Amino acid sequence: MPYTLFVFAVMVPAFVIVGVYLERKVSAFIQDRMGPMEVGKWGLLQLFADLIKLILKEDIVPKAADRKLFLLAPFVIFCSVFAGFAVLPLAPDLRGSTASVGVFFLLTIIAVDVLGILMAGWGSNNKYSLIGAIRAVSQMISYEIPMTLSVLCVVMFCQSLDLQAISFMQGIYTAEPNYLFGVKDLGIDVTEVGGFLTWNIFRSPFLFLAYIVFFIASLAECNRAPFDIPEGESELVGGFQTEYSGMRYAVLMLAEYGMMLLVSLLGAILFLGSWNTPLPNIGPLKLADWTSGTPGTLAGYVTGIGWLLLKALLAVIVQMWARWTLPRLRVDQLIYLGWKVLTPVGLVLFFITGIWRLLAV
């Protein structure tokens, strides 16, 4: 119960507020705009103005729409995204579900998002919404393959589907010895050193490439630029969410930002040390010991949540940077990148990781 209250009442709503404001500021900085500066100090009140506007706007259901599908779709999308937070470990002793197959559950429940998007597009009875939904479904199904392959590289290397177990392997609290690049024959034991040297991207050099594949595929899963073809306003107005207004539109936006945070947290957990500190022990300077916090204590909760959210927010900023820097891909470019570049690279990394695991141990 404390985990659920923290995630749904504190962490996610706070991230949506910070994320919306941060995206405006990042876009204004990148494109040399003034940004939201007029409403309140530094434009802070613009967020609350938008929220009030969404609450007060009429909830319109098109007359020709399939009412049941139209009304149900936003909540299917919302539930599929936020159910994924249930298995994420936020600190050594703070997690929701203790499922030993957390990775499998997370990848499965996120896939339900595709069903909700298809319901929204079909139920709207709008050709632009339907085309946007079909685009989104084909894009998400295509990029789920390289994303899953990159995740399986970590699963194979760590020999576990438990996200908390994978987290413990990447820090000073691991029960198994950590060797640089995962090669025991090198004789460089970094277990007591900790910090970034025990992250998965340093335990196996190929996992850094896997993280790049994961990050690109996660942009497509979130329908973020340059993969925002499902919401291409120049030809599809608003894509599958064209007919939505008021609070139902707000729920869709909440789900989009929730998905951004979810994939960023997952990437940090699998590849970037999870809740472990990036600071290593250097001789008498026990930076890893000082900044990790003892499990089961208040310091353990604070440092664990702090480091994990910091890593996730850095990934979110890069997502925003990509949105306001890169042009939108064409449909043929998107399919080419997914099927002819990322999927073959993911398969090769999956094969190499298996060989590396056998030879390095």
Short mmCIF file of C-alpha atoms in Angstrom, two decimals:
data_model
loop_
_atom_site.label_atom_id
_atom_site.label_comp_id
_atom_site.label_asym_id
_atom_site.label_seq_id
_atom_site.Cartn_x
_atom_site.Cartn_y
_atom_site.Cartn_z
CA MET A 1 0.00 0.00 0.00
CA PRO A 2 2.74 2.62 0.76
CA TYR A 3 4.34 1.84 -2.60
CA THR A 4 1.03 2.24 -4.45
CA LEU A 5 0.26 5.53 -2.71
CA PHE A 6 3.74 6.86 -3.44
CA VAL A 7 3.63 5.96 -7.14
CA PHE A 8 0.08 7.08 -7.97
CA ALA A 9 -0.35 9.96 -5.52
CA VAL A 10 3.15 11.46 -5.52
CA MET A 11 5.65 10.28 -8.12
CA VAL A 12 3.61 10.09 -11.33
CA PRO A 13 1.50 13.26 -10.82
CA ALA A 14 4.64 15.17 -9.82
CA PHE A 15 6.44 13.91 -12.92
CA VAL A 16 3.57 14.96 -15.20
CA ILE A 17 3.66 18.49 -13.77
CA VAL A 18 7.45 18.71 -13.98
CA GLY A 19 7.53 16.96 -17.37
CA VAL A 20 5.06 19.30 -19.06
CA TYR A 21 6.81 22.38 -17.71
CA LEU A 22 10.25 20.97 -18.50
CA GLU A 23 9.28 20.11 -22.08
CA ARG A 24 8.14 23.66 -22.70
CA LYS A 25 11.36 25.05 -21.28
CA VAL A 26 13.56 22.57 -23.16
CA SER A 27 11.78 23.30 -26.45
CA ALA A 28 12.04 27.04 -25.85
CA PHE A 29 15.76 26.75 -25.14
CA ILE A 30 16.48 24.56 -28.17
CA GLN A 31 14.42 26.61 -30.64
CA ASP A 32 15.24 30.05 -29.20
CA ARG A 33 11.69 30.84 -28.10
CA MET A 34 10.50 32.84 -25.15
CA GLY A 35 8.60 29.87 -23.77
CA PRO A 36 5.66 30.13 -21.32
CA MET A 37 6.73 33.29 -19.52
CA GLU A 38 3.50 35.27 -19.28
CA VAL A 39 1.32 33.31 -16.84
CA GLY A 40 2.83 33.56 -13.37
CA LYS A 41 6.47 33.65 -12.33
CA TRP A 42 8.56 31.93 -15.06
CA GLY A 43 5.30 30.69 -16.56
CA LEU A 44 4.65 28.29 -13.68
CA LEU A 45 0.92 29.03 -13.55
CA GLN A 46 0.45 27.99 -17.17
CA LEU A 47 0.32 24.36 -16.02
CA PHE A 48 -2.59 25.04 -13.68
CA ALA A 49 -4.34 27.12 -16.35
CA ASP A 50 -4.15 24.17 -18.75
CA LEU A 51 -5.43 21.79 -16.07
CA ILE A 52 -8.42 24.01 -15.28
CA LYS A 53 -9.14 24.32 -19.00
CA LEU A 54 -9.17 20.52 -19.44
CA ILE A 55 -11.42 20.03 -16.42
CA LEU A 56 -13.93 22.66 -17.57
CA LYS A 57 -14.06 21.63 -21.22
CA GLU A 58 -17.10 19.65 -22.31
CA ASP A 59 -16.65 15.90 -22.65
CA ILE A 60 -17.93 15.40 -26.21
CA VAL A 61 -18.76 12.00 -27.66
CA PRO A 62 -19.26 12.07 -31.46
CA LYS A 63 -22.75 11.02 -32.48
CA ALA A 64 -21.53 8.38 -34.95
CA ALA A 65 -18.88 6.96 -32.60
CA ASP A 66 -19.03 3.53 -30.99
CA ARG A 67 -19.81 4.92 -27.55
CA LYS A 68 -18.60 1.96 -25.48
CA LEU A 69 -15.26 1.65 -27.24
CA PHE A 70 -14.79 5.41 -27.35
CA LEU A 71 -15.32 5.85 -23.60
CA LEU A 72 -13.39 2.76 -22.56
CA ALA A 73 -10.25 3.26 -24.70
CA PRO A 74 -8.53 6.01 -22.60
CA PHE A 75 -8.84 3.94 -19.44
CA VAL A 76 -7.47 0.81 -21.15
CA ILE A 77 -4.45 2.85 -22.26
CA PHE A 78 -4.11 4.41 -18.81
CA CYS A 79 -4.35 1.09 -16.93
CA SER A 80 -1.94 -0.73 -19.26
CA VAL A 81 0.72 1.94 -18.75
CA PHE A 82 0.37 2.44 -15.02
CA ALA A 83 0.09 -1.26 -14.22
CA GLY A 84 3.71 -1.52 -15.33
CA PHE A 85 4.84 0.55 -12.33
CA ALA A 86 3.70 -2.26 -10.02
CA VAL A 87 6.86 -4.33 -10.54
CA LEU A 88 9.46 -1.53 -10.61
CA PRO A 89 11.90 -1.44 -7.67
CA LEU A 90 12.48 2.13 -6.54
CA ALA A 91 14.88 1.36 -3.68
CA PRO A 92 16.47 -1.70 -2.04
CA ASP A 93 13.37 -2.24 0.11
CA LEU A 94 10.74 -0.37 -1.88
CA ARG A 95 8.91 -2.20 -4.63
CA GLY A 96 5.33 -3.09 -5.46
CA SER A 97 4.85 -6.65 -6.61
CA THR A 98 7.49 -9.20 -5.62
CA ALA A 99 6.91 -11.17 -8.83
CA SER A 100 10.01 -13.09 -9.86
CA VAL A 101 9.06 -12.58 -13.52
CA GLY A 102 8.79 -8.79 -13.39
CA VAL A 103 10.43 -8.27 -16.78
CA PHE A 104 7.97 -10.64 -18.47
CA PHE A 105 4.99 -9.00 -16.73
CA LEU A 106 6.13 -5.51 -17.69
CA LEU A 107 6.61 -6.30 -21.37
CA THR A 108 3.27 -8.11 -21.46
CA ILE A 109 1.15 -5.47 -19.74
CA ILE A 110 2.62 -2.65 -21.85
CA ALA A 111 1.52 -4.51 -24.98
CA VAL A 112 -2.11 -4.00 -23.91
CA ASP A 113 -1.58 -0.32 -24.74
CA VAL A 114 -1.82 -1.29 -28.41
CA LEU A 115 -5.35 -2.60 -27.86
CA GLY A 116 -6.45 0.65 -26.21
CA ILE A 117 -5.08 2.76 -29.07
CA LEU A 118 -6.86 0.61 -31.64
CA MET A 119 -10.10 0.93 -29.65
CA ALA A 120 -9.71 4.73 -29.58
CA GLY A 121 -9.16 4.97 -33.33
CA TRP A 122 -11.91 2.55 -34.32
CA GLY A 123 -14.42 3.79 -31.76
CA SER A 124 -14.06 7.42 -32.88
CA ASN A 125 -15.53 6.56 -36.31
CA ASN A 126 -13.18 9.12 -37.83
CA LYS A 127 -10.94 8.30 -40.78
CA TYR A 128 -8.07 10.36 -39.41
CA SER A 129 -8.35 8.69 -36.00
CA LEU A 130 -8.47 5.24 -37.59
CA ILE A 131 -5.42 5.89 -39.78
CA GLY A 132 -3.55 7.25 -36.77
CA ALA A 133 -4.48 4.17 -34.73
CA ILE A 134 -3.35 1.79 -37.49
CA ARG A 135 -0.08 3.69 -37.77
CA ALA A 136 0.43 3.52 -34.02
CA VAL A 137 -0.36 -0.20 -33.80
CA SER A 138 1.95 -1.15 -36.68
CA GLN A 139 4.71 1.05 -35.27
CA MET A 140 4.45 -0.26 -31.72
CA ILE A 141 4.26 -3.92 -32.75
CA SER A 142 7.28 -3.46 -35.04
CA TYR A 143 9.45 -1.79 -32.40
CA GLU A 144 8.42 -4.14 -29.60
CA ILE A 145 10.67 -6.76 -31.25
CA PRO A 146 14.02 -4.89 -30.99
CA MET A 147 12.99 -3.53 -27.60
CA THR A 148 12.29 -7.04 -26.30
CA LEU A 149 15.55 -8.35 -27.78
CA SER A 150 17.53 -5.64 -25.98
CA VAL A 151 15.78 -6.47 -22.70
CA LEU A 152 16.45 -10.18 -23.22
CA CYS A 153 20.16 -9.41 -23.55
CA VAL A 154 20.11 -8.20 -19.93
CA VAL A 155 17.96 -11.13 -18.83
CA MET A 156 20.37 -13.59 -20.42
CA PHE A 157 23.44 -11.90 -18.95
CA CYS A 158 21.97 -11.58 -15.44
CA GLN A 159 20.17 -14.95 -15.57
CA SER A 160 17.08 -13.44 -13.92
CA LEU A 161 13.66 -12.00 -14.74
CA ASP A 162 13.41 -10.30 -11.33
CA LEU A 163 14.00 -6.55 -11.65
CA GLN A 164 15.04 -6.25 -8.00
CA ALA A 165 17.57 -9.07 -8.37
CA ILE A 166 18.97 -7.38 -11.48
CA SER A 167 19.22 -4.14 -9.47
CA PHE A 168 21.20 -5.75 -6.63
CA MET A 169 23.68 -7.21 -9.14
CA GLN A 170 24.72 -3.71 -10.23
CA GLY A 171 26.05 -2.32 -6.96
CA ILE A 172 28.03 -2.90 -3.79
CA TYR A 173 25.22 -4.98 -2.25
CA THR A 174 25.52 -7.77 -4.80
CA ALA A 175 25.85 -11.33 -3.50
CA GLU A 176 28.01 -12.30 -6.48
CA PRO A 177 31.41 -10.90 -7.47
CA ASN A 178 31.46 -8.29 -10.24
CA TYR A 179 34.30 -8.23 -12.73
CA LEU A 180 35.04 -5.43 -15.17
CA PHE A 181 33.30 -6.21 -18.47
CA GLY A 182 32.09 -9.40 -16.83
CA VAL A 183 35.39 -11.17 -17.63
CA LYS A 184 36.69 -13.14 -14.69
CA ASP A 185 40.01 -13.90 -16.38
CA LEU A 186 40.93 -10.21 -16.36
CA GLY A 187 41.12 -10.41 -12.58
CA ILE A 188 39.70 -6.89 -12.10
CA ASP A 189 37.17 -7.35 -9.30
CA VAL A 190 35.06 -4.19 -8.97
CA THR A 191 32.55 -5.56 -6.45
CA GLU A 192 33.86 -3.41 -3.60
CA VAL A 193 34.44 -0.43 -5.89
CA GLY A 194 30.79 -0.19 -6.93
CA GLY A 195 29.52 2.88 -8.72
CA PHE A 196 29.13 2.98 -12.48
CA LEU A 197 31.75 0.23 -12.94
CA THR A 198 29.19 -2.33 -11.75
CA TRP A 199 26.39 -1.16 -14.04
CA ASN A 200 25.31 -3.62 -16.70
CA ILE A 201 26.67 -1.45 -19.51
CA PHE A 202 30.14 -1.92 -17.95
CA ARG A 203 29.64 -5.51 -16.86
CA SER A 204 29.20 -6.34 -20.55
CA PRO A 205 30.32 -3.87 -23.26
CA PHE A 206 27.64 -5.13 -25.65
CA LEU A 207 24.88 -4.07 -23.27
CA PHE A 208 25.73 -0.44 -23.99
CA LEU A 209 24.76 -1.03 -27.62
CA ALA A 210 21.68 -2.89 -26.38
CA TYR A 211 20.70 0.19 -24.36
CA ILE A 212 20.93 2.36 -27.49
CA VAL A 213 18.60 -0.05 -29.29
CA PHE A 214 16.30 -0.04 -26.25
CA PHE A 215 16.21 3.76 -26.11
CA ILE A 216 15.41 4.20 -29.81
CA ALA A 217 12.69 1.54 -29.63
CA SER A 218 11.25 3.15 -26.49
CA LEU A 219 10.79 6.43 -28.41
CA ALA A 220 8.68 4.55 -30.94
CA GLU A 221 6.73 2.82 -28.16
CA CYS A 222 5.89 6.22 -26.65
CA ASN A 223 4.99 7.68 -30.08
CA ARG A 224 7.55 10.39 -29.45
CA ALA A 225 9.39 12.31 -32.17
CA PRO A 226 10.92 11.41 -34.52
CA PHE A 227 8.42 8.52 -34.31
CA ASP A 228 5.28 10.65 -33.81
CA ILE A 229 3.76 9.57 -37.12
CA PRO A 230 0.52 8.38 -35.41
CA GLU A 231 -0.06 11.98 -34.29
CA GLY A 232 1.23 13.73 -37.42
CA GLU A 233 -0.79 16.95 -37.07
CA SER A 234 0.03 18.07 -40.62
CA GLU A 235 -1.95 15.19 -42.13
CA LEU A 236 -3.90 13.48 -39.31
CA VAL A 237 -4.85 16.39 -37.01
CA GLY A 238 -4.29 14.59 -33.69
CA GLY A 239 -4.20 10.97 -34.78
CA PHE A 240 -6.13 8.45 -32.71
CA GLN A 241 -6.96 11.10 -30.08
CA THR A 242 -8.47 13.64 -32.48
CA GLU A 243 -12.05 13.26 -31.18
CA TYR A 244 -11.18 13.33 -27.49
CA SER A 245 -11.61 16.41 -25.32
CA GLY A 246 -11.70 17.45 -21.69
CA MET A 247 -10.65 14.94 -19.06
CA ARG A 248 -10.49 12.01 -21.48
CA TYR A 249 -7.86 13.90 -23.47
CA ALA A 250 -6.09 14.63 -20.17
CA VAL A 251 -6.07 10.90 -19.36
CA LEU A 252 -4.43 10.18 -22.73
CA MET A 253 -1.78 12.83 -22.06
CA LEU A 254 -1.24 11.45 -18.56
CA ALA A 255 -0.72 8.00 -20.06
CA GLU A 256 1.78 9.38 -22.61
CA TYR A 257 3.93 11.04 -19.96
CA GLY A 258 3.52 7.99 -17.72
CA MET A 259 4.84 5.83 -20.56
CA MET A 260 7.84 8.14 -20.96
CA LEU A 261 8.67 7.76 -17.28
CA LEU A 262 8.03 4.00 -17.31
CA VAL A 263 10.42 3.19 -20.16
CA SER A 264 13.03 5.59 -18.74
CA LEU A 265 12.84 3.87 -15.34
CA LEU A 266 13.02 0.46 -16.99
CA GLY A 267 16.10 1.47 -18.99
CA ALA A 268 17.78 2.80 -15.85
CA ILE A 269 16.99 -0.41 -13.93
CA LEU A 270 18.19 -2.78 -16.64
CA PHE A 271 21.23 -0.93 -17.94
CA LEU A 272 22.24 2.02 -15.72
CA GLY A 273 22.56 0.53 -12.26
CA SER A 274 18.95 0.97 -11.13
CA TRP A 275 18.82 2.63 -7.68
CA ASN A 276 22.57 2.15 -7.11
CA THR A 277 24.86 5.16 -6.88
CA PRO A 278 27.06 6.09 -9.87
CA LEU A 279 29.90 7.17 -7.54
CA PRO A 280 32.62 4.51 -7.01
CA ASN A 281 34.82 3.87 -4.00
CA ILE A 282 38.24 5.41 -4.75
CA GLY A 283 40.79 4.28 -2.20
CA PRO A 284 39.95 5.86 1.17
CA LEU A 285 37.11 7.84 -0.43
CA LYS A 286 34.19 5.46 0.06
CA LEU A 287 31.85 7.40 -2.22
CA ALA A 288 29.73 4.36 -3.08
CA ASP A 289 29.30 3.47 0.60
CA TRP A 290 28.47 7.05 1.59
CA THR A 291 25.93 7.67 -1.21
CA SER A 292 24.17 4.30 -1.31
CA GLY A 293 22.33 4.25 1.99
CA THR A 294 21.82 1.14 4.06
CA PRO A 295 18.89 -1.03 2.89
CA GLY A 296 15.94 -0.84 5.23
CA THR A 297 16.75 2.65 6.49
CA LEU A 298 15.36 6.06 5.57
CA ALA A 299 18.67 6.93 3.89
CA GLY A 300 18.33 3.79 1.76
CA TYR A 301 14.87 4.87 0.58
CA VAL A 302 15.90 8.47 -0.15
CA THR A 303 19.15 7.72 -1.98
CA GLY A 304 17.64 4.80 -3.91
CA ILE A 305 14.64 6.79 -5.16
CA GLY A 306 16.81 9.85 -5.80
CA TRP A 307 19.42 8.09 -7.96
CA LEU A 308 16.83 6.13 -9.93
CA LEU A 309 14.66 9.16 -10.66
CA LEU A 310 17.72 11.23 -11.61
CA LYS A 311 18.78 8.62 -14.19
CA ALA A 312 15.23 8.37 -15.52
CA LEU A 313 14.85 12.16 -15.77
CA LEU A 314 18.07 12.41 -17.78
CA ALA A 315 16.63 9.89 -20.25
CA VAL A 316 13.38 11.91 -20.38
CA ILE A 317 15.32 15.08 -21.17
CA VAL A 318 17.05 13.29 -24.05
CA GLN A 319 13.60 12.20 -25.30
CA MET A 320 12.48 15.84 -25.24
CA TRP A 321 15.72 16.93 -26.89
CA ALA A 322 15.07 14.47 -29.73
CA ARG A 323 11.51 15.73 -30.16
CA TRP A 324 12.53 19.34 -30.68
CA THR A 325 15.63 18.57 -32.76
CA LEU A 326 14.95 15.71 -35.17
CA PRO A 327 12.43 15.82 -38.03
CA ARG A 328 9.62 13.27 -38.21
CA LEU A 329 10.44 10.08 -40.11
CA ARG A 330 8.44 8.97 -43.12
CA VAL A 331 6.50 5.73 -42.82
CA ASP A 332 8.94 3.85 -45.07
CA GLN A 333 11.90 5.15 -43.06
CA LEU A 334 10.25 4.07 -39.82
CA ILE A 335 9.61 0.53 -41.07
CA TYR A 336 13.11 0.30 -42.55
CA LEU A 337 14.73 1.35 -39.27
CA GLY A 338 12.64 -1.06 -37.23
CA TRP A 339 12.82 -4.20 -39.38
CA LYS A 340 16.08 -3.82 -41.31
CA VAL A 341 18.30 -2.07 -38.75
CA LEU A 342 17.22 -2.40 -35.13
CA THR A 343 15.80 -5.94 -35.32
CA PRO A 344 18.93 -7.45 -36.98
CA VAL A 345 21.17 -5.52 -34.56
CA GLY A 346 19.08 -6.79 -31.64
CA LEU A 347 19.37 -10.38 -32.86
CA VAL A 348 23.15 -10.06 -33.23
CA LEU A 349 23.48 -8.52 -29.75
CA PHE A 350 21.31 -11.28 -28.31
CA PHE A 351 23.57 -13.93 -29.88
CA ILE A 352 26.79 -12.17 -28.80
CA THR A 353 25.52 -11.68 -25.24
CA GLY A 354 24.85 -15.41 -24.97
CA ILE A 355 28.36 -16.24 -26.21
CA TRP A 356 29.86 -13.58 -23.92
CA ARG A 357 28.02 -15.02 -20.93
CA LEU A 358 29.35 -18.51 -21.63
CA LEU A 359 32.95 -17.45 -22.24
CA ALA A 360 33.32 -14.67 -19.67
CA VAL A 361 32.11 -16.57 -16.61
#
